[in-house]
CSV table of C-alpha atoms and ligand atoms in Angstrom, one decimal:
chain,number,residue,atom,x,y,z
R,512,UNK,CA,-45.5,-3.8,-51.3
R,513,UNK,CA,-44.5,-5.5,-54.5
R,514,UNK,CA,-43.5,-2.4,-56.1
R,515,UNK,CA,-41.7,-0.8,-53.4
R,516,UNK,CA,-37.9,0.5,-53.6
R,517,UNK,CA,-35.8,-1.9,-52.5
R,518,UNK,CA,-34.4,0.5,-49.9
R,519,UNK,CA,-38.1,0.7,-48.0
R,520,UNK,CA,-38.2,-3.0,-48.2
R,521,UNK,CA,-34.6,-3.2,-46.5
R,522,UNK,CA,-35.9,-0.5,-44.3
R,523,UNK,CA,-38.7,-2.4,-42.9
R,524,UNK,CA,-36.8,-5.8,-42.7
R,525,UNK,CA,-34.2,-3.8,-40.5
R,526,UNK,CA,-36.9,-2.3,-38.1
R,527,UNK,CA,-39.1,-5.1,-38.3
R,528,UNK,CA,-35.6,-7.0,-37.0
R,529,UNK,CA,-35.0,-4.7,-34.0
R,530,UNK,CA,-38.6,-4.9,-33.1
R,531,UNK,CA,-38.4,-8.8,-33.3
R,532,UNK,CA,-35.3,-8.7,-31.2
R,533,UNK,CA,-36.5,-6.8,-28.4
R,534,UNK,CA,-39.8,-9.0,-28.4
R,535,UNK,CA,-37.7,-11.6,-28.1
R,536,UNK,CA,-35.2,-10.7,-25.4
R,537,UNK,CA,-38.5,-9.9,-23.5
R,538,UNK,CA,-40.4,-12.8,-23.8
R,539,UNK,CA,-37.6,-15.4,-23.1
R,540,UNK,CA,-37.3,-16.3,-27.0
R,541,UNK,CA,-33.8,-15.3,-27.4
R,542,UNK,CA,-32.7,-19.5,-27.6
R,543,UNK,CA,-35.4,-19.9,-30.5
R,544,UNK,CA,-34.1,-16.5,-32.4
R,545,UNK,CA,-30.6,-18.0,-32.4
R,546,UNK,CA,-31.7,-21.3,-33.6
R,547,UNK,CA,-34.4,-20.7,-36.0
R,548,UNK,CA,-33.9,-16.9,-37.0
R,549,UNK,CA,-30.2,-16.3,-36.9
R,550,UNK,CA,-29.4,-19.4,-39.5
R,551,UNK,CA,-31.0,-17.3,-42.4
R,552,UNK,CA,-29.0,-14.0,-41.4
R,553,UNK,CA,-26.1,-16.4,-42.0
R,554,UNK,CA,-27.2,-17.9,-44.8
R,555,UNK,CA,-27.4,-14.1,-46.9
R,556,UNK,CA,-24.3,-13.0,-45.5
R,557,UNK,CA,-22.7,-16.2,-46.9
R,558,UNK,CA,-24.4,-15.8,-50.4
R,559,UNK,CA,-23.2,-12.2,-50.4
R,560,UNK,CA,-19.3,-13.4,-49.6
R,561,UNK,CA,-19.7,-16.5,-51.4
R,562,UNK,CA,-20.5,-13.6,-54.6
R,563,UNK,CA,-17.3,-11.5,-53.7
R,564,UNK,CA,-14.3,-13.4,-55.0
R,565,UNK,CA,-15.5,-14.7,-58.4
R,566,UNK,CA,-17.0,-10.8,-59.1
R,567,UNK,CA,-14.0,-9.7,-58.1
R,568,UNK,CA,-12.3,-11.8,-60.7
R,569,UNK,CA,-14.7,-11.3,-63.3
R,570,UNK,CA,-15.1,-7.8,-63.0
R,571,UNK,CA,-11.3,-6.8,-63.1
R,572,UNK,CA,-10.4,-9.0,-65.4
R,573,UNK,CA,-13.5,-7.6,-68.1
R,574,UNK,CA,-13.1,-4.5,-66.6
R,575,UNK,CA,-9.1,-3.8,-67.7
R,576,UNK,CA,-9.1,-5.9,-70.6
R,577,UNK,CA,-12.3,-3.8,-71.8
R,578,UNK,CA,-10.0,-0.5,-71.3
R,579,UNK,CA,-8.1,-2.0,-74.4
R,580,UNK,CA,-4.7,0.1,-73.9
R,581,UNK,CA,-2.1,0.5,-70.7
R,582,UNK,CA,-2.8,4.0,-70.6
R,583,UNK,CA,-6.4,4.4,-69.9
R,584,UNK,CA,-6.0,2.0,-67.1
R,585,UNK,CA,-2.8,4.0,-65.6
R,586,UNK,CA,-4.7,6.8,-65.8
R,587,UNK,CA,-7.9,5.7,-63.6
R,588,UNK,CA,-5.5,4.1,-61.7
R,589,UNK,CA,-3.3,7.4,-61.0
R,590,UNK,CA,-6.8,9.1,-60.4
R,591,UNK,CA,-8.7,6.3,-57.9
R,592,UNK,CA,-5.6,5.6,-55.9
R,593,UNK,CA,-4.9,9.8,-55.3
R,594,UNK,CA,-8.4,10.2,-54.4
R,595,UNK,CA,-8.8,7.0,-52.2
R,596,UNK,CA,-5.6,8.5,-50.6
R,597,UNK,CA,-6.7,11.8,-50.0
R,598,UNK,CA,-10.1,10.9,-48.9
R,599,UNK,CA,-8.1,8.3,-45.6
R,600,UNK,CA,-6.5,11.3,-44.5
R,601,UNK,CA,-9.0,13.7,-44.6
R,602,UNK,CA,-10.7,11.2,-42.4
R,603,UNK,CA,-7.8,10.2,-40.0
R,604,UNK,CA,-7.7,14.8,-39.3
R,605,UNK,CA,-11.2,14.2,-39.0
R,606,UNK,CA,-11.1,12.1,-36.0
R,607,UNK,CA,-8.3,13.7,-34.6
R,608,UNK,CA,-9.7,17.2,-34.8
R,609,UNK,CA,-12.9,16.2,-33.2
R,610,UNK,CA,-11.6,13.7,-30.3
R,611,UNK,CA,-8.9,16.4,-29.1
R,612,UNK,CA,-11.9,18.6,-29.1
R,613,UNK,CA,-14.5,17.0,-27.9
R,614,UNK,CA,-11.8,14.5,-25.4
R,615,UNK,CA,-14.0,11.7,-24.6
R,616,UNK,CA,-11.2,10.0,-22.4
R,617,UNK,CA,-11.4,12.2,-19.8
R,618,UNK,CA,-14.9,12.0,-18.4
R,619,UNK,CA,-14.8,7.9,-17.8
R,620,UNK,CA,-15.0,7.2,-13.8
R,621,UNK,CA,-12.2,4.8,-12.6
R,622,UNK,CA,-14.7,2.1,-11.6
R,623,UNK,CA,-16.1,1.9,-15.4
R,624,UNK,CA,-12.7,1.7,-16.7
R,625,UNK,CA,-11.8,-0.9,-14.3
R,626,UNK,CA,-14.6,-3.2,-15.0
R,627,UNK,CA,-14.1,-2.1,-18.7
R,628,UNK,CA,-10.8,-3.6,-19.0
R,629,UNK,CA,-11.4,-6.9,-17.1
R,630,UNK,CA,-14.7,-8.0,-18.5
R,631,UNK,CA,-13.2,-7.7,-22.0
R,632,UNK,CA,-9.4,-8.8,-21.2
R,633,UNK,CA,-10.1,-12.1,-22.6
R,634,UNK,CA,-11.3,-10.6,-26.3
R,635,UNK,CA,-8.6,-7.8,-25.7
R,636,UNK,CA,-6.2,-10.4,-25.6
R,637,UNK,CA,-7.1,-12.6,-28.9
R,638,UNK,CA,-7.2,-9.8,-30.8
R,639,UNK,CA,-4.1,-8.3,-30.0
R,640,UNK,CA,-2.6,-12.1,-30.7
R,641,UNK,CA,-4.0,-11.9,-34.5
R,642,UNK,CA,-2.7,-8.2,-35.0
R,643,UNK,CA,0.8,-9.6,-34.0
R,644,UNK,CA,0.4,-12.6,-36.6
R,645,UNK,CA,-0.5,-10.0,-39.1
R,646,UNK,CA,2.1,-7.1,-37.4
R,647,UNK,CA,3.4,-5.1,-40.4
R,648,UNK,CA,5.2,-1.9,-40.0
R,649,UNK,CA,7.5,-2.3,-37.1
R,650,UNK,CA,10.1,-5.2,-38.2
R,651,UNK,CA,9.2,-5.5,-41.8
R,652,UNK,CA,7.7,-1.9,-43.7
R,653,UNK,CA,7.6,-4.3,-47.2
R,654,UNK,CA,5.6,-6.7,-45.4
R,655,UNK,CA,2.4,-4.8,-46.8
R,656,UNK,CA,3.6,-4.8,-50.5
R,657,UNK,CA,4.9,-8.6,-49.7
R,658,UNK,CA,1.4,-9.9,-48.4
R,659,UNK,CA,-0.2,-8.4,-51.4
R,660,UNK,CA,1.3,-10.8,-53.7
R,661,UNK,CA,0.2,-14.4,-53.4
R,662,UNK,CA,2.5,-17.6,-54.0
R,663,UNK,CA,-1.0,-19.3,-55.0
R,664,UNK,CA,-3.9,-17.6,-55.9
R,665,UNK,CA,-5.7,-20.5,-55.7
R,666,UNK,CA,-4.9,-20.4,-52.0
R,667,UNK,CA,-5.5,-16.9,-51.7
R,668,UNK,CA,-9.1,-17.2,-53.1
R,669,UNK,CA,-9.9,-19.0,-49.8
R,670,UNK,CA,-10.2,-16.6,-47.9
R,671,UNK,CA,-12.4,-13.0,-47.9
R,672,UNK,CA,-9.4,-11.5,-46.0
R,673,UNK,CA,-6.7,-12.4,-48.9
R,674,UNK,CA,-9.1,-9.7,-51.0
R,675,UNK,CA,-5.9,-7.7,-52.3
R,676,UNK,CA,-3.9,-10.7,-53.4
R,677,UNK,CA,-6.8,-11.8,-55.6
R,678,UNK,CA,-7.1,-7.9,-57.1
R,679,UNK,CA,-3.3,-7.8,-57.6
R,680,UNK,CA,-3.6,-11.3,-59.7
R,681,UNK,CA,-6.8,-9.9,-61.3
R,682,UNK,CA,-5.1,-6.9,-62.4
R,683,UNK,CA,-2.0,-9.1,-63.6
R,684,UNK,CA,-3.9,-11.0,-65.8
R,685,UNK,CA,-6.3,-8.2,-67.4
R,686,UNK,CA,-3.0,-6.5,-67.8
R,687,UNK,CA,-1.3,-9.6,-69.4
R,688,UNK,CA,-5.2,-10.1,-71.3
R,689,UNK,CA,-4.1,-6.7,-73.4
R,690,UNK,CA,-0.7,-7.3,-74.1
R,691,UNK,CA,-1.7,-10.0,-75.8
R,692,UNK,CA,-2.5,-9.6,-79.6
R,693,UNK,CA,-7.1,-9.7,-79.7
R,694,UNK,CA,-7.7,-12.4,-81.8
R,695,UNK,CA,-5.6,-15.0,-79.3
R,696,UNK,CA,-7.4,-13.9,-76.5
R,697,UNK,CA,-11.0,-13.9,-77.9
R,698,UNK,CA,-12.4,-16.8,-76.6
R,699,UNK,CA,-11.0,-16.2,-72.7
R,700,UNK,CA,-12.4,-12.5,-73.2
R,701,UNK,CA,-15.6,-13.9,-74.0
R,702,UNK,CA,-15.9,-16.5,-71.3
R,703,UNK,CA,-14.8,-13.7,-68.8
R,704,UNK,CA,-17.4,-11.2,-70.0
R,705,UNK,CA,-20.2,-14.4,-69.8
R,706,UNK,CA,-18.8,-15.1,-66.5
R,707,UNK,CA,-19.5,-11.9,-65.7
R,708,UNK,CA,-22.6,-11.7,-66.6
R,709,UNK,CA,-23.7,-14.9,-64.8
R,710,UNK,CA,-21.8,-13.9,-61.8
R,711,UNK,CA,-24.4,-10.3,-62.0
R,712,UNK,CA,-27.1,-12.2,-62.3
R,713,UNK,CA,-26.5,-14.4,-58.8
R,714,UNK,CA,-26.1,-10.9,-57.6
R,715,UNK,CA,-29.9,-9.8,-58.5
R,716,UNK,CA,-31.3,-13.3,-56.9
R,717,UNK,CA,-29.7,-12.8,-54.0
R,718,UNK,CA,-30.7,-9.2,-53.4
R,719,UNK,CA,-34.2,-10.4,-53.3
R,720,UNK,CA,-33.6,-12.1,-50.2
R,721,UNK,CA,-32.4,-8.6,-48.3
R,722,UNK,CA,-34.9,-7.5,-46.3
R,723,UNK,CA,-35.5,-11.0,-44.8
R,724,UNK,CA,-32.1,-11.2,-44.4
R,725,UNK,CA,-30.8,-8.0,-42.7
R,726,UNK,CA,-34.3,-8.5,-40.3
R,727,UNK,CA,-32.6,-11.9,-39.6
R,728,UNK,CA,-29.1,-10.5,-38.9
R,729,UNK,CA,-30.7,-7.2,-36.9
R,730,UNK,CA,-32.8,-9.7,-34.5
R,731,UNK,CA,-29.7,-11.7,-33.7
R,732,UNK,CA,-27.7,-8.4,-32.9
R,733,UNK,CA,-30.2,-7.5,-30.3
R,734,UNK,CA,-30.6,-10.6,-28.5
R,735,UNK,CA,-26.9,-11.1,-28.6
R,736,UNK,CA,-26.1,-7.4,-27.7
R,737,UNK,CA,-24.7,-6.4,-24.2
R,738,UNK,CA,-26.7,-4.4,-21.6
R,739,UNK,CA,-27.5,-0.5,-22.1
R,740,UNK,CA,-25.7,0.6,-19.3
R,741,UNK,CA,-21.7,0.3,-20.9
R,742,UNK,CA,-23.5,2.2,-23.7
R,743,UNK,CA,-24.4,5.2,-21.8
R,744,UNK,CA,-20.6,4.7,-20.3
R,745,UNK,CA,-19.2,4.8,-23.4
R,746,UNK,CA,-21.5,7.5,-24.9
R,747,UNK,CA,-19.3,9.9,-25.5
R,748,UNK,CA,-16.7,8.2,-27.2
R,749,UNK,CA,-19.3,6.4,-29.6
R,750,UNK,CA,-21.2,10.2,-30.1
R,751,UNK,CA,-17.6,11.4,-31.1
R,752,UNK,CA,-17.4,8.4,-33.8
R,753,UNK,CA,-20.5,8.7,-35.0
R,754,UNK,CA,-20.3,12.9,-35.4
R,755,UNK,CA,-17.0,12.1,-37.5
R,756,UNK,CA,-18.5,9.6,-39.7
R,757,UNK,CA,-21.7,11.7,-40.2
R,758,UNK,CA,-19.4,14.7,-41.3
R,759,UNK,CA,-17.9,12.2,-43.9
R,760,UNK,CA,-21.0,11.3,-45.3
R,761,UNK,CA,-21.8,15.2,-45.9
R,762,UNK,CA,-18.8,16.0,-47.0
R,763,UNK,CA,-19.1,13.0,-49.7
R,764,UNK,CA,-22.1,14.3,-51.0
R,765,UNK,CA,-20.8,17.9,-50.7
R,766,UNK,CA,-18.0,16.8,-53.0
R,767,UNK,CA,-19.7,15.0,-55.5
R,768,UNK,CA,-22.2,17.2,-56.0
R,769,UNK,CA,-19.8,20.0,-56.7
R,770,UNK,CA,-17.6,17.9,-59.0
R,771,UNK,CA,-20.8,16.0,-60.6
R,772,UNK,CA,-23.6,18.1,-60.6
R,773,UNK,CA,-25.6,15.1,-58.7
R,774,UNK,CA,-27.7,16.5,-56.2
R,775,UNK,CA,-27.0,15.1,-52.7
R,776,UNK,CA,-30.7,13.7,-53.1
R,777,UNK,CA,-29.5,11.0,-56.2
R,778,UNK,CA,-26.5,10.1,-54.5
R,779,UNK,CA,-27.9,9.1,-51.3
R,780,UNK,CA,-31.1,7.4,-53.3
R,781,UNK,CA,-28.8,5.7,-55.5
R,782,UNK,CA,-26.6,4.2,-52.4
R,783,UNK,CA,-29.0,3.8,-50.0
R,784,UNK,CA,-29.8,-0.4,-50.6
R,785,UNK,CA,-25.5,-0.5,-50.2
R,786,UNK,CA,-25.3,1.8,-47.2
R,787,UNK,CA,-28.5,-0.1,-45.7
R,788,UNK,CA,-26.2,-3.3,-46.3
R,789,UNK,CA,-23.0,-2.1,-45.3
R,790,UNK,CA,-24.9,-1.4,-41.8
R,791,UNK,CA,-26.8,-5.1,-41.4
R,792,UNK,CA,-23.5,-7.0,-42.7
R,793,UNK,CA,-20.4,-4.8,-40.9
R,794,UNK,CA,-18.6,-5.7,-44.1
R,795,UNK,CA,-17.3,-3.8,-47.3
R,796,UNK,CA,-16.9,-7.2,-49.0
R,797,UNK,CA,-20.4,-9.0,-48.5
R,798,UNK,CA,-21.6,-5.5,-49.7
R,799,UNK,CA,-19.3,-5.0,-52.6
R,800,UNK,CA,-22.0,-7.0,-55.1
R,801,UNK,CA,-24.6,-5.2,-54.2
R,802,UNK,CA,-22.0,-1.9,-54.3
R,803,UNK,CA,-21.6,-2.5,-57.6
R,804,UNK,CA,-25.0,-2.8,-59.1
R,805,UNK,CA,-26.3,0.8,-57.6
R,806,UNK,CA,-22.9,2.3,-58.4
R,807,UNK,CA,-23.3,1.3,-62.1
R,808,UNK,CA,-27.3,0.9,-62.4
R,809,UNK,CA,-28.1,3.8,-60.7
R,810,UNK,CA,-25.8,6.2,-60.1
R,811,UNK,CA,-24.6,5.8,-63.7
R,812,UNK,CA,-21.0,5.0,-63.5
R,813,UNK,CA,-19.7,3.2,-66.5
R,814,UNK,CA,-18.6,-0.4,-66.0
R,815,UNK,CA,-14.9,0.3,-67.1
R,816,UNK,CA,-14.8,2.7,-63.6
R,817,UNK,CA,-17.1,0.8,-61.1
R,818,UNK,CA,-15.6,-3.0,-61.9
R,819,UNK,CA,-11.5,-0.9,-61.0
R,820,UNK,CA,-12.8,1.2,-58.7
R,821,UNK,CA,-14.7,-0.4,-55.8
R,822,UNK,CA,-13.5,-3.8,-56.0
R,823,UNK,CA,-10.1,-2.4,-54.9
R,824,UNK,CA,-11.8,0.4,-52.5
R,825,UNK,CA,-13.8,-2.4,-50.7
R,826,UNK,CA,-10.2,-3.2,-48.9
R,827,UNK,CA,-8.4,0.0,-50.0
R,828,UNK,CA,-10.3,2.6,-48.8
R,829,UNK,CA,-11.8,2.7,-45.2
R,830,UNK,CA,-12.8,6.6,-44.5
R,831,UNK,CA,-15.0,5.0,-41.7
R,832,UNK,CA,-12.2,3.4,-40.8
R,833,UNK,CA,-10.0,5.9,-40.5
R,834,UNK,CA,-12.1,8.0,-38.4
R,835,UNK,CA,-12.6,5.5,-35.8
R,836,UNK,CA,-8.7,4.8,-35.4
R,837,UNK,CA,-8.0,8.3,-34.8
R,838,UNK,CA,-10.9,8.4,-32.3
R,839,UNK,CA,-10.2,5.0,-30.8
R,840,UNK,CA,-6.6,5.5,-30.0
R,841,UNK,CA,-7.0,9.1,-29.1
R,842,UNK,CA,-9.6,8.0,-26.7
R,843,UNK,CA,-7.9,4.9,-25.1
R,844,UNK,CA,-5.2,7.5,-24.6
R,845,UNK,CA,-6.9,10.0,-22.7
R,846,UNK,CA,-8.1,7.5,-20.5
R,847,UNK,CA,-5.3,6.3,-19.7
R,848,UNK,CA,-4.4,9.5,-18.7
R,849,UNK,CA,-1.4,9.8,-21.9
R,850,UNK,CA,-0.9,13.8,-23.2
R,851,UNK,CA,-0.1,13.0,-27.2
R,852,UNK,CA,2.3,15.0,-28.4
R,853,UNK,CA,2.2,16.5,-31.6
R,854,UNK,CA,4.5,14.1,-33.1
R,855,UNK,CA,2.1,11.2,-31.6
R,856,UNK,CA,-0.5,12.4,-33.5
R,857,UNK,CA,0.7,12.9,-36.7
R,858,UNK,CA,2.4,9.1,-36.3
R,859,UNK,CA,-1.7,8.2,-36.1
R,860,UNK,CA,-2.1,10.3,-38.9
R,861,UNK,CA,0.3,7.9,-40.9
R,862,UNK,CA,-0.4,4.5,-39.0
R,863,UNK,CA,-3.7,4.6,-39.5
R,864,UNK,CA,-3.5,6.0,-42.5
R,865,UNK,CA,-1.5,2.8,-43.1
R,866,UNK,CA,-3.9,0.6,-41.1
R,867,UNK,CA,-7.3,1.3,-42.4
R,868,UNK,CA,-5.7,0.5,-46.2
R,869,UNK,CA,-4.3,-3.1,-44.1
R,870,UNK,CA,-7.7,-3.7,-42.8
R,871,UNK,CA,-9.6,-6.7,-44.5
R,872,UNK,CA,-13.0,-6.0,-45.5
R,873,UNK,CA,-14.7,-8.0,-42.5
R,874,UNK,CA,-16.6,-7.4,-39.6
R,875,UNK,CA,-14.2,-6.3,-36.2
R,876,UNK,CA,-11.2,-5.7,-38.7
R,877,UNK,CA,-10.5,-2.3,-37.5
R,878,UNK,CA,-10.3,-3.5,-34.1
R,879,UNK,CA,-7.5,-5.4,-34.5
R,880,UNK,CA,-5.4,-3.0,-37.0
R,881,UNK,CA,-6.2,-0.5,-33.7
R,882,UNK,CA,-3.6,-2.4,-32.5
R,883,UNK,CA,-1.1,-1.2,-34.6
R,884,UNK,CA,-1.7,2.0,-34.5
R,885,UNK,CA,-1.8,1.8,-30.6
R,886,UNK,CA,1.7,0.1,-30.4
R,887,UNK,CA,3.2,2.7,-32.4
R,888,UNK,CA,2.3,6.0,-30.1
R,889,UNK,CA,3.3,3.4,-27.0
R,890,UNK,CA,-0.1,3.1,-25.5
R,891,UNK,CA,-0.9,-0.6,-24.4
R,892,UNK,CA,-2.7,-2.6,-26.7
R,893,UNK,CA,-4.8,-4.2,-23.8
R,894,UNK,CA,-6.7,-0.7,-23.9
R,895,UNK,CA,-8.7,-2.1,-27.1
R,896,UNK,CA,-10.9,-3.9,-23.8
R,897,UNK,CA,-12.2,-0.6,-22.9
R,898,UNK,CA,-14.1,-0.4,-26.7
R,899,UNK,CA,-15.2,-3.8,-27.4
R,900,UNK,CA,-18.5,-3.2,-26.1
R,901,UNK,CA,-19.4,-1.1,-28.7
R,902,UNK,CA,-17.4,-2.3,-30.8
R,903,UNK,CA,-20.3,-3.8,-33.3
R,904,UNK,CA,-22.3,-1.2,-33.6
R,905,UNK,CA,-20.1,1.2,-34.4
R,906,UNK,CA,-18.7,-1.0,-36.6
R,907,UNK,CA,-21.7,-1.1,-38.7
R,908,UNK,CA,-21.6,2.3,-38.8
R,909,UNK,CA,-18.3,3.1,-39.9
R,910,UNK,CA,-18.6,0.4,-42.5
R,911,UNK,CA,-21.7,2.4,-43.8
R,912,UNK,CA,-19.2,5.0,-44.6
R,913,UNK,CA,-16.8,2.6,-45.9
R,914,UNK,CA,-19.1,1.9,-48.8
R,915,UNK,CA,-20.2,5.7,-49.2
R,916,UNK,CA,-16.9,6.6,-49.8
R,917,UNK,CA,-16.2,4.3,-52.5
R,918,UNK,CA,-19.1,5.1,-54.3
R,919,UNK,CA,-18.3,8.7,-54.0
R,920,UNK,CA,-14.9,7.8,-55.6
R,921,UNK,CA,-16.4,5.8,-58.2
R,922,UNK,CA,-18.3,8.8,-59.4
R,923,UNK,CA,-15.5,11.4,-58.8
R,924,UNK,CA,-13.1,9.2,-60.9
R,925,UNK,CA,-15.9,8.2,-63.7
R,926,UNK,CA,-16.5,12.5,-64.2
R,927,UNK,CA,-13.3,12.8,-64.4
R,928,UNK,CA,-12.8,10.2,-66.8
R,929,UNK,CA,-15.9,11.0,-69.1
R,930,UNK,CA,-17.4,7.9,-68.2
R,931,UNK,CA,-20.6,9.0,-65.4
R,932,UNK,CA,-23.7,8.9,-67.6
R,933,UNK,CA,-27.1,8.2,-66.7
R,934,UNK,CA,-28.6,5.5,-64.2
R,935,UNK,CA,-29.9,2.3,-65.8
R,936,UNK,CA,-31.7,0.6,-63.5
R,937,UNK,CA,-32.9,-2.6,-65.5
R,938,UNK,CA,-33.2,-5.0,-63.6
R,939,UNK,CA,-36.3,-7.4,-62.0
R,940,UNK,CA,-35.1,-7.1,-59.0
R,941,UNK,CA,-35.3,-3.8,-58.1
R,942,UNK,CA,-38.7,-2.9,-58.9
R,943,UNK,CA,-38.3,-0.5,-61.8
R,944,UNK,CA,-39.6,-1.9,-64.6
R,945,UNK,CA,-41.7,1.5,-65.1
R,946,UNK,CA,-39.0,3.8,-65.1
R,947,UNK,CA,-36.7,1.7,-66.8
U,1348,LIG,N1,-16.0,-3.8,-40.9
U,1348,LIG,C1,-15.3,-2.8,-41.7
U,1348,LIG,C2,-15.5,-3.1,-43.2
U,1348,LIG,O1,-15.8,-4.2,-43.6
U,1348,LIG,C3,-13.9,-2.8,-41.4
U,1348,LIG,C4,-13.7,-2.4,-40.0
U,1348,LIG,O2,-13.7,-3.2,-39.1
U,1348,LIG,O3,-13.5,-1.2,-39.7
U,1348,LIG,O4,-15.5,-2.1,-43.9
């Protein structure tokens, strides 16, 4: 057991959860999994977020100043920010393709829909009331390069969702950091690269708490999850997500196995531990840490790359995302009994384009971006009550591909860069003290 990957041992902490759950729903022990159980879910997904600012910090700020000269960081700027672009709307076609094929809207009985849209009215509704706090394109379109830029970073460091205002000041500074002539700088280079350091370290403590954790997080799912019948209602919409996220996922390793020369066996060994994480959290952020380590330790991206790269996809890039908004709106749509015109969708094509970059890296963010993108082809928001049901698990899922599409960046950019190299796993934590 002791020696076994990390992924098996997230593997069986995940199944073991499930298993737990279901005993527990059965057996009248939901009350005791909520109180004695669900705490320590809590407590690792709060370790993993409490981790995210101060690595973000540390990492960007080592990261660019490492890069020495303007130009190097330009140029895997140019490269991650084309990519990350390219790979949203691939996934937003994605989506669209395959719900205006497959046109899950159209087979949901009247009754389901009614019941759909009054049992989750309520939710509907305080969603669409933070999307309208957060409302961007309509009134303002600067409002997105406005909110990236914080009046206090101290204040923006409070929160997980303020995630791009603390990478724009990051940036700022490492930028700043190189301007400045070496020996004035030394000693706040050197704290940063300790501070680093320290902050990897928490990293590796904390993923030796994963399995228990995700079984923890998994049991409280099921016992808190909502009968199997709106499942089976909603089956085709969710089978239409989850076919568009598991063609991103190929394609990823598809991609980087052309451009790389990784086999599609590496990447998906190398990621697995994130992807497994990304699934039991529903968030790019708690996983970024964790991200991070496999990205560099063992898929062998170079520091320089993976601390630029994925702190800024975590909330950047959403191909999961993506996928869903185009599914999700097409859907809500069709069963509402809208015909999309051409110019509707390619409007999705840019809102949620738009949207899934928005999106904060948190659990049920999508959801309320949805919005947006509902608004804009003029289909009432109040449809988002015919999803919510699902909306968790399929959140997990698209957040799975969230991650895998940053490390599939992270590589892409590092080839192209001269910086992918070889894994080094080397640390205690994962169980490789053999190989390494
Ligand atoms: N939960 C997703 C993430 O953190 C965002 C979303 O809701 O789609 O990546």
């Amino acid at each position: 057991m002791k020696n076994l990957p990390l992924h098996w041992k997230i593997l069986i902490g995940m199944a073991l959860g499930v298993v737990f759950g279901f005993i527990a729903v059965n057996t009248g022990l939901e009350d005791f999994t909520r109180k004695w159980i669900m705490p320590w879910g809590k407590i690792f997904l709060n370790l993993l977020k409490m981790i995210a600012v101060p690595l973000i910090v540390a990492s960007l700020i080592k990261g660019i100043s490492d890069l020495k000269d303007i130009s190097k960081l330009s140029q895997i700027g140019g490269r991650t920010i084309g990519i990350y672009i390219l790979t949203t709307l691939t996934a937003v076609v994605i989506g669209l393709l395959l719900v205006n094929i497959i046109q899950p809207g159209n087979g949901i009985e009247e009754t389901t829909r009614a019941n759909l849209l009054e049992g989750y009215a309520a939710d509907a509704t305080a969603k669409i009331n933070t999307a309208n706090e957060t409302e961007t394109f309509k009134d303002a379109p600067l409002k997105f390069i406005v909110d990236m830029v914080p009046d206090n970073i101290v204040g923006a460091a409070t929160s997980n969702k303020n995630m791009l205002q603390v990478i724009f000041f990051a940036i700022f500074f490492g930028i700043a950091m190189i301007l400045v002539p070496e020996e004035k700088v030394r000693s706040v280079k050197s704290f940063f690269d300790g501070l680093n350091d320290i902050v990897l370290k928490m990293i590796d403590l904390v993923i030796l708490m994963a399995p228990y954790g995700v079984f923890a997080l998994l049991a409280g799912l099921v016992v808190n999850s909502p009968s199997a019948d709106i499942f089976v209602a909603l089956g085709k919409y969710a089978l239409t997500l989850i076919i568009g996220l598991a063609i991103m996922i190929i394609l990823y390793a598809v991609v980087v196995s052309m451009f790389t020369g990784k086999s599609p066996g590496y990447f998906f060994k190398g990621i697995m531990p994130a992807q497994l994480l990304a699934f039991s959290t529903s968030s790019s952020a708690a996983t970024l840490p964790v991200t991070m380590e496999r990205v560099e330790e063992h898929l062998g991206v170079e520091k320089e790359v993976v601390s630029f790269v994925l702190p800024i996809g975590a909330t950047v890039n959403m191909d999961g995302t993506s996928v869903y908004q185009a599914v999700a709106a097409v859907f809500i749509a069709q069963v509402f009994g809208f015909d999309l015109s051409m110019m509707d969708q390619l409007t999705i094509v840019f809102t949620a384009t738009l949207a899934s970059i928005g999106s904060a890296a948190v659990p049920s963010a999508g959801i309320i971006m949805l919005v947006i993108v509902l608004e804009s082809i003029g289909v009432p928001a109040s449809g988002i009550a015919l999803i919510f049901a699902v909306d968790r698990p399929l959140d997990m899922c698209r957040t799975v591909v969230n991650v895998t599409g940053d490390a599939a960046v992270a590589m892409l950019v590092a080839k192209s860069v001269g910086k992918l190299g070889e894994p080094k796993p080397k640390n205690w934590d994962d169980h490789y003290e053999k190989v390494a």
